[in-house]
Structure formats: C-alpha cells, structure tokens
JSON list of C-alpha atoms in Angstrom, two decimals:
[
{"chain": "A", "resi": 1, "resn": "MET", "atom": "CA", "xyz": [-8.82, 62.45, -48.67]},
{"chain": "A", "resi": 2, "resn": "GLU", "atom": "CA", "xyz": [-10.98, 59.17, -48.06]},
{"chain": "A", "resi": 3, "resn": "LEU", "atom": "CA", "xyz": [-12.13, 58.84, -44.81]},
{"chain": "A", "resi": 4, "resn": "PHE", "atom": "CA", "xyz": [-14.85, 55.65, -43.87]},
{"chain": "A", "resi": 5, "resn": "ASN", "atom": "CA", "xyz": [-14.49, 54.72, -47.75]},
{"chain": "A", "resi": 6, "resn": "LYS", "atom": "CA", "xyz": [-15.87, 58.36, -48.45]},
{"chain": "A", "resi": 7, "resn": "ASN", "atom": "CA", "xyz": [-14.10, 61.06, -50.46]},
{"chain": "A", "resi": 8, "resn": "THR", "atom": "CA", "xyz": [-13.79, 63.79, -47.64]},
{"chain": "A", "resi": 9, "resn": "GLU", "atom": "CA", "xyz": [-13.84, 66.48, -50.67]},
{"chain": "A", "resi": 10, "resn": "ASN", "atom": "CA", "xyz": [-17.61, 65.40, -51.81]},
{"chain": "A", "resi": 11, "resn": "ASP", "atom": "CA", "xyz": [-19.12, 63.07, -49.39]},
{"chain": "A", "resi": 12, "resn": "LEU", "atom": "CA", "xyz": [-21.38, 63.38, -46.38]},
{"chain": "A", "resi": 13, "resn": "ILE", "atom": "CA", "xyz": [-20.32, 60.79, -43.77]},
{"chain": "A", "resi": 14, "resn": "ILE", "atom": "CA", "xyz": [-22.29, 60.13, -40.90]},
{"chain": "A", "resi": 15, "resn": "ILE", "atom": "CA", "xyz": [-20.86, 59.12, -37.48]},
{"chain": "A", "resi": 16, "resn": "ALA", "atom": "CA", "xyz": [-23.23, 58.22, -34.71]},
{"chain": "A", "resi": 17, "resn": "GLU", "atom": "CA", "xyz": [-22.07, 59.22, -31.28]},
{"chain": "A", "resi": 18, "resn": "ILE", "atom": "CA", "xyz": [-22.54, 56.05, -28.99]},
{"chain": "A", "resi": 19, "resn": "GLY", "atom": "CA", "xyz": [-20.57, 57.78, -26.83]},
{"chain": "A", "resi": 20, "resn": "VAL", "atom": "CA", "xyz": [-21.44, 56.28, -23.10]},
{"chain": "A", "resi": 21, "resn": "ASN", "atom": "CA", "xyz": [-25.12, 55.62, -24.31]},
{"chain": "A", "resi": 22, "resn": "HIS", "atom": "CA", "xyz": [-24.58, 51.47, -23.78]},
{"chain": "A", "resi": 23, "resn": "GLU", "atom": "CA", "xyz": [-23.70, 52.35, -19.86]},
{"chain": "A", "resi": 24, "resn": "GLY", "atom": "CA", "xyz": [-21.03, 49.74, -19.88]},
{"chain": "A", "resi": 25, "resn": "SER", "atom": "CA", "xyz": [-22.91, 47.21, -21.80]},
{"chain": "A", "resi": 26, "resn": "CYS", "atom": "CA", "xyz": [-20.84, 45.69, -24.77]},
{"chain": "A", "resi": 27, "resn": "GLN", "atom": "CA", "xyz": [-23.74, 43.68, -26.06]},
{"chain": "A", "resi": 28, "resn": "VAL", "atom": "CA", "xyz": [-25.99, 46.66, -25.42]},
{"chain": "A", "resi": 29, "resn": "ALA", "atom": "CA", "xyz": [-23.00, 48.42, -27.62]},
{"chain": "A", "resi": 30, "resn": "LYS", "atom": "CA", "xyz": [-23.05, 45.88, -30.50]},
{"chain": "A", "resi": 31, "resn": "ASP", "atom": "CA", "xyz": [-27.04, 45.96, -30.45]},
{"chain": "A", "resi": 32, "resn": "MET", "atom": "CA", "xyz": [-26.88, 49.47, -30.91]},
{"chain": "A", "resi": 33, "resn": "ILE", "atom": "CA", "xyz": [-24.48, 49.38, -33.65]},
{"chain": "A", "resi": 34, "resn": "THR", "atom": "CA", "xyz": [-26.34, 46.60, -35.59]},
{"chain": "A", "resi": 35, "resn": "GLU", "atom": "CA", "xyz": [-29.46, 49.08, -35.53]},
{"chain": "A", "resi": 36, "resn": "LEU", "atom": "CA", "xyz": [-27.25, 51.54, -36.13]},
{"chain": "A", "resi": 37, "resn": "LYS", "atom": "CA", "xyz": [-26.19, 50.43, -39.37]},
{"chain": "A", "resi": 38, "resn": "LYS", "atom": "CA", "xyz": [-30.12, 50.15, -40.52]},
{"chain": "A", "resi": 39, "resn": "CYS", "atom": "CA", "xyz": [-29.97, 54.03, -40.32]},
{"chain": "A", "resi": 40, "resn": "GLY", "atom": "CA", "xyz": [-27.57, 54.10, -43.34]},
{"chain": "A", "resi": 41, "resn": "ILE", "atom": "CA", "xyz": [-24.59, 55.31, -41.02]},
{"chain": "A", "resi": 42, "resn": "ASP", "atom": "CA", "xyz": [-21.10, 55.36, -42.05]},
{"chain": "A", "resi": 43, "resn": "ALA", "atom": "CA", "xyz": [-18.99, 54.99, -38.75]},
{"chain": "A", "resi": 44, "resn": "ILE", "atom": "CA", "xyz": [-19.72, 54.82, -35.05]},
{"chain": "A", "resi": 45, "resn": "LYS", "atom": "CA", "xyz": [-17.85, 56.49, -32.20]},
{"chain": "A", "resi": 46, "resn": "LEU", "atom": "CA", "xyz": [-17.25, 55.87, -28.59]},
{"chain": "A", "resi": 47, "resn": "GLN", "atom": "CA", "xyz": [-15.60, 57.49, -25.48]},
{"chain": "A", "resi": 48, "resn": "SER", "atom": "CA", "xyz": [-12.80, 55.20, -23.95]},
{"chain": "A", "resi": 49, "resn": "TYR", "atom": "CA", "xyz": [-11.18, 56.12, -20.73]},
{"chain": "A", "resi": 50, "resn": "THR", "atom": "CA", "xyz": [-9.84, 54.41, -17.22]},
{"chain": "A", "resi": 51, "resn": "PRO", "atom": "CA", "xyz": [-12.01, 55.84, -14.96]},
{"chain": "A", "resi": 52, "resn": "GLU", "atom": "CA", "xyz": [-9.52, 56.46, -11.97]},
{"chain": "A", "resi": 53, "resn": "LYS", "atom": "CA", "xyz": [-7.56, 58.97, -15.16]},
{"chain": "A", "resi": 54, "resn": "PHE", "atom": "CA", "xyz": [-10.68, 60.50, -16.28]},
{"chain": "A", "resi": 55, "resn": "VAL", "atom": "CA", "xyz": [-11.83, 61.74, -13.26]},
{"chain": "A", "resi": 56, "resn": "SER", "atom": "CA", "xyz": [-10.75, 62.11, -8.83]},
{"chain": "A", "resi": 57, "resn": "SER", "atom": "CA", "xyz": [-10.64, 59.62, -7.11]},
{"chain": "A", "resi": 58, "resn": "SER", "atom": "CA", "xyz": [-11.46, 62.29, -3.82]},
{"chain": "A", "resi": 59, "resn": "ASN", "atom": "CA", "xyz": [-15.31, 62.06, -5.60]},
{"chain": "A", "resi": 60, "resn": "LYS", "atom": "CA", "xyz": [-15.94, 58.41, -4.87]},
{"chain": "A", "resi": 61, "resn": "GLU", "atom": "CA", "xyz": [-19.48, 58.49, -5.94]},
{"chain": "A", "resi": 62, "resn": "ARG", "atom": "CA", "xyz": [-18.34, 60.20, -9.30]},
{"chain": "A", "resi": 63, "resn": "LEU", "atom": "CA", "xyz": [-15.84, 57.87, -9.74]},
{"chain": "A", "resi": 64, "resn": "ASN", "atom": "CA", "xyz": [-18.22, 54.63, -9.06]},
{"chain": "A", "resi": 65, "resn": "ARG", "atom": "CA", "xyz": [-20.91, 56.42, -11.42]},
{"chain": "A", "resi": 66, "resn": "ILE", "atom": "CA", "xyz": [-18.19, 56.46, -14.22]},
{"chain": "A", "resi": 67, "resn": "LYS", "atom": "CA", "xyz": [-16.76, 53.23, -13.57]},
{"chain": "A", "resi": 68, "resn": "LYS", "atom": "CA", "xyz": [-20.25, 51.73, -14.47]},
{"chain": "A", "resi": 69, "resn": "PHE", "atom": "CA", "xyz": [-19.89, 53.52, -17.96]},
{"chain": "A", "resi": 70, "resn": "ALA", "atom": "CA", "xyz": [-16.39, 52.23, -18.67]},
{"chain": "A", "resi": 71, "resn": "LEU", "atom": "CA", "xyz": [-15.88, 49.06, -21.56]},
{"chain": "A", "resi": 72, "resn": "THR", "atom": "CA", "xyz": [-12.47, 46.92, -21.34]},
{"chain": "A", "resi": 73, "resn": "GLU", "atom": "CA", "xyz": [-10.09, 46.84, -23.94]},
{"chain": "A", "resi": 74, "resn": "LYS", "atom": "CA", "xyz": [-11.55, 43.55, -24.94]},
{"chain": "A", "resi": 75, "resn": "GLU", "atom": "CA", "xyz": [-14.54, 44.93, -25.42]},
{"chain": "A", "resi": 76, "resn": "HIS", "atom": "CA", "xyz": [-13.79, 47.57, -27.60]},
{"chain": "A", "resi": 77, "resn": "VAL", "atom": "CA", "xyz": [-11.72, 45.36, -29.86]},
{"chain": "A", "resi": 78, "resn": "ILE", "atom": "CA", "xyz": [-14.66, 43.18, -30.16]},
{"chain": "A", "resi": 79, "resn": "LEU", "atom": "CA", "xyz": [-16.69, 46.07, -31.08]},
{"chain": "A", "resi": 80, "resn": "SER", "atom": "CA", "xyz": [-14.50, 47.28, -33.27]},
{"chain": "A", "resi": 81, "resn": "ASP", "atom": "CA", "xyz": [-14.36, 43.98, -34.92]},
{"chain": "A", "resi": 82, "resn": "HIS", "atom": "CA", "xyz": [-18.13, 43.99, -34.85]},
{"chain": "A", "resi": 83, "resn": "THR", "atom": "CA", "xyz": [-18.48, 47.34, -36.53]},
{"chain": "A", "resi": 84, "resn": "ARG", "atom": "CA", "xyz": [-15.93, 46.19, -39.24]},
{"chain": "A", "resi": 85, "resn": "ASN", "atom": "CA", "xyz": [-17.93, 42.84, -40.04]},
{"chain": "A", "resi": 86, "resn": "LEU", "atom": "CA", "xyz": [-20.81, 45.55, -40.82]},
{"chain": "A", "resi": 87, "resn": "GLY", "atom": "CA", "xyz": [-18.90, 47.45, -42.97]},
{"chain": "A", "resi": 88, "resn": "LEU", "atom": "CA", "xyz": [-18.72, 50.53, -40.56]},
{"chain": "A", "resi": 89, "resn": "GLY", "atom": "CA", "xyz": [-15.97, 52.55, -39.24]},
{"chain": "A", "resi": 90, "resn": "PHE", "atom": "CA", "xyz": [-15.04, 52.32, -35.94]},
{"chain": "A", "resi": 91, "resn": "CYS", "atom": "CA", "xyz": [-13.68, 55.64, -33.82]},
{"chain": "A", "resi": 92, "resn": "SER", "atom": "CA", "xyz": [-13.59, 56.70, -30.35]},
{"chain": "A", "resi": 93, "resn": "THR", "atom": "CA", "xyz": [-12.15, 59.67, -28.21]},
{"chain": "A", "resi": 94, "resn": "PRO", "atom": "CA", "xyz": [-9.83, 58.50, -25.86]},
{"chain": "A", "resi": 95, "resn": "LEU", "atom": "CA", "xyz": [-10.68, 60.62, -22.89]},
{"chain": "A", "resi": 96, "resn": "SER", "atom": "CA", "xyz": [-7.67, 59.59, -20.59]},
{"chain": "A", "resi": 97, "resn": "GLU", "atom": "CA", "xyz": [-4.08, 58.78, -22.42]},
{"chain": "A", "resi": 98, "resn": "ASP", "atom": "CA", "xyz": [-3.71, 55.17, -21.82]},
{"chain": "A", "resi": 99, "resn": "TRP", "atom": "CA", "xyz": [-6.30, 54.64, -24.26]},
{"chain": "A", "resi": 100, "resn": "VAL", "atom": "CA", "xyz": [-4.42, 56.46, -27.35]},
{"chain": "A", "resi": 101, "resn": "ASN", "atom": "CA", "xyz": [-2.38, 53.49, -28.10]},
{"chain": "A", "resi": 102, "resn": "LEU", "atom": "CA", "xyz": [-5.19, 51.15, -28.52]},
{"chain": "A", "resi": 103, "resn": "ILE", "atom": "CA", "xyz": [-8.04, 53.39, -29.98]},
{"chain": "A", "resi": 104, "resn": "SER", "atom": "CA", "xyz": [-4.90, 54.35, -32.54]},
{"chain": "A", "resi": 105, "resn": "GLN", "atom": "CA", "xyz": [-4.34, 50.67, -33.32]},
{"chain": "A", "resi": 106, "resn": "ILE", "atom": "CA", "xyz": [-8.28, 49.66, -33.76]},
{"chain": "A", "resi": 107, "resn": "ALA", "atom": "CA", "xyz": [-9.92, 52.44, -35.14]},
{"chain": "A", "resi": 108, "resn": "GLY", "atom": "CA", "xyz": [-10.11, 54.02, -38.78]},
{"chain": "A", "resi": 109, "resn": "ASP", "atom": "CA", "xyz": [-11.15, 53.16, -41.90]}
]
C-alpha cells in the first residue's frame, strides 16, 4: 500500500504535525510548510474544527481563545494546494464532524 508516494510496508513516512502552531494565520502555516519541505518531510498535518462545535460555549474565554487558532475552509484549500505544489502530502484531523467532508476531499496523497 502507498501513502504520500511511499510504500507503507518498507518506507519511513515523515508527517510534520503543525496542528494549530500557525495560531490561526494562513500565511504562517504556508511559511511553516515551505520551511518543513527543506527538512525532508513527506506530508504535513493540521487540525480542523469549528470552534463552536469543538468546545462548549459556556466557557466564553476558552471559546474565544480557540477561535483565534481556527483556519477557514478556504484557508485549508489554499494550504492543501500549497502543500501539493511543493510535492508534499496534506492531511488534517477533523476535530468537529462538520470538517470530515472537506478534509476527505482535499487530503490524501
């Protein structure tokens, strides 16, 4: 089986977990991906979610903090395209169910 153009039986696959280290900035995420390419990775991984579906709205302070780290659907598409243009794989963990369809469309090898 292949994943990110590697044989999963024999090859080491290096996935850089960006998560939310971009702190909600698409440009920072793009820059991170570009720099990570230089490290010899095979793919990057984000975390995707709708803040209101990921955390309780009863804790406004936490909700507002989580909102600052969320990327939009459009930004995910931009980052997926950027990643592929660099020859890397793109994946993301959909942390709320509303992201599953988009991630399944734009992720993969």
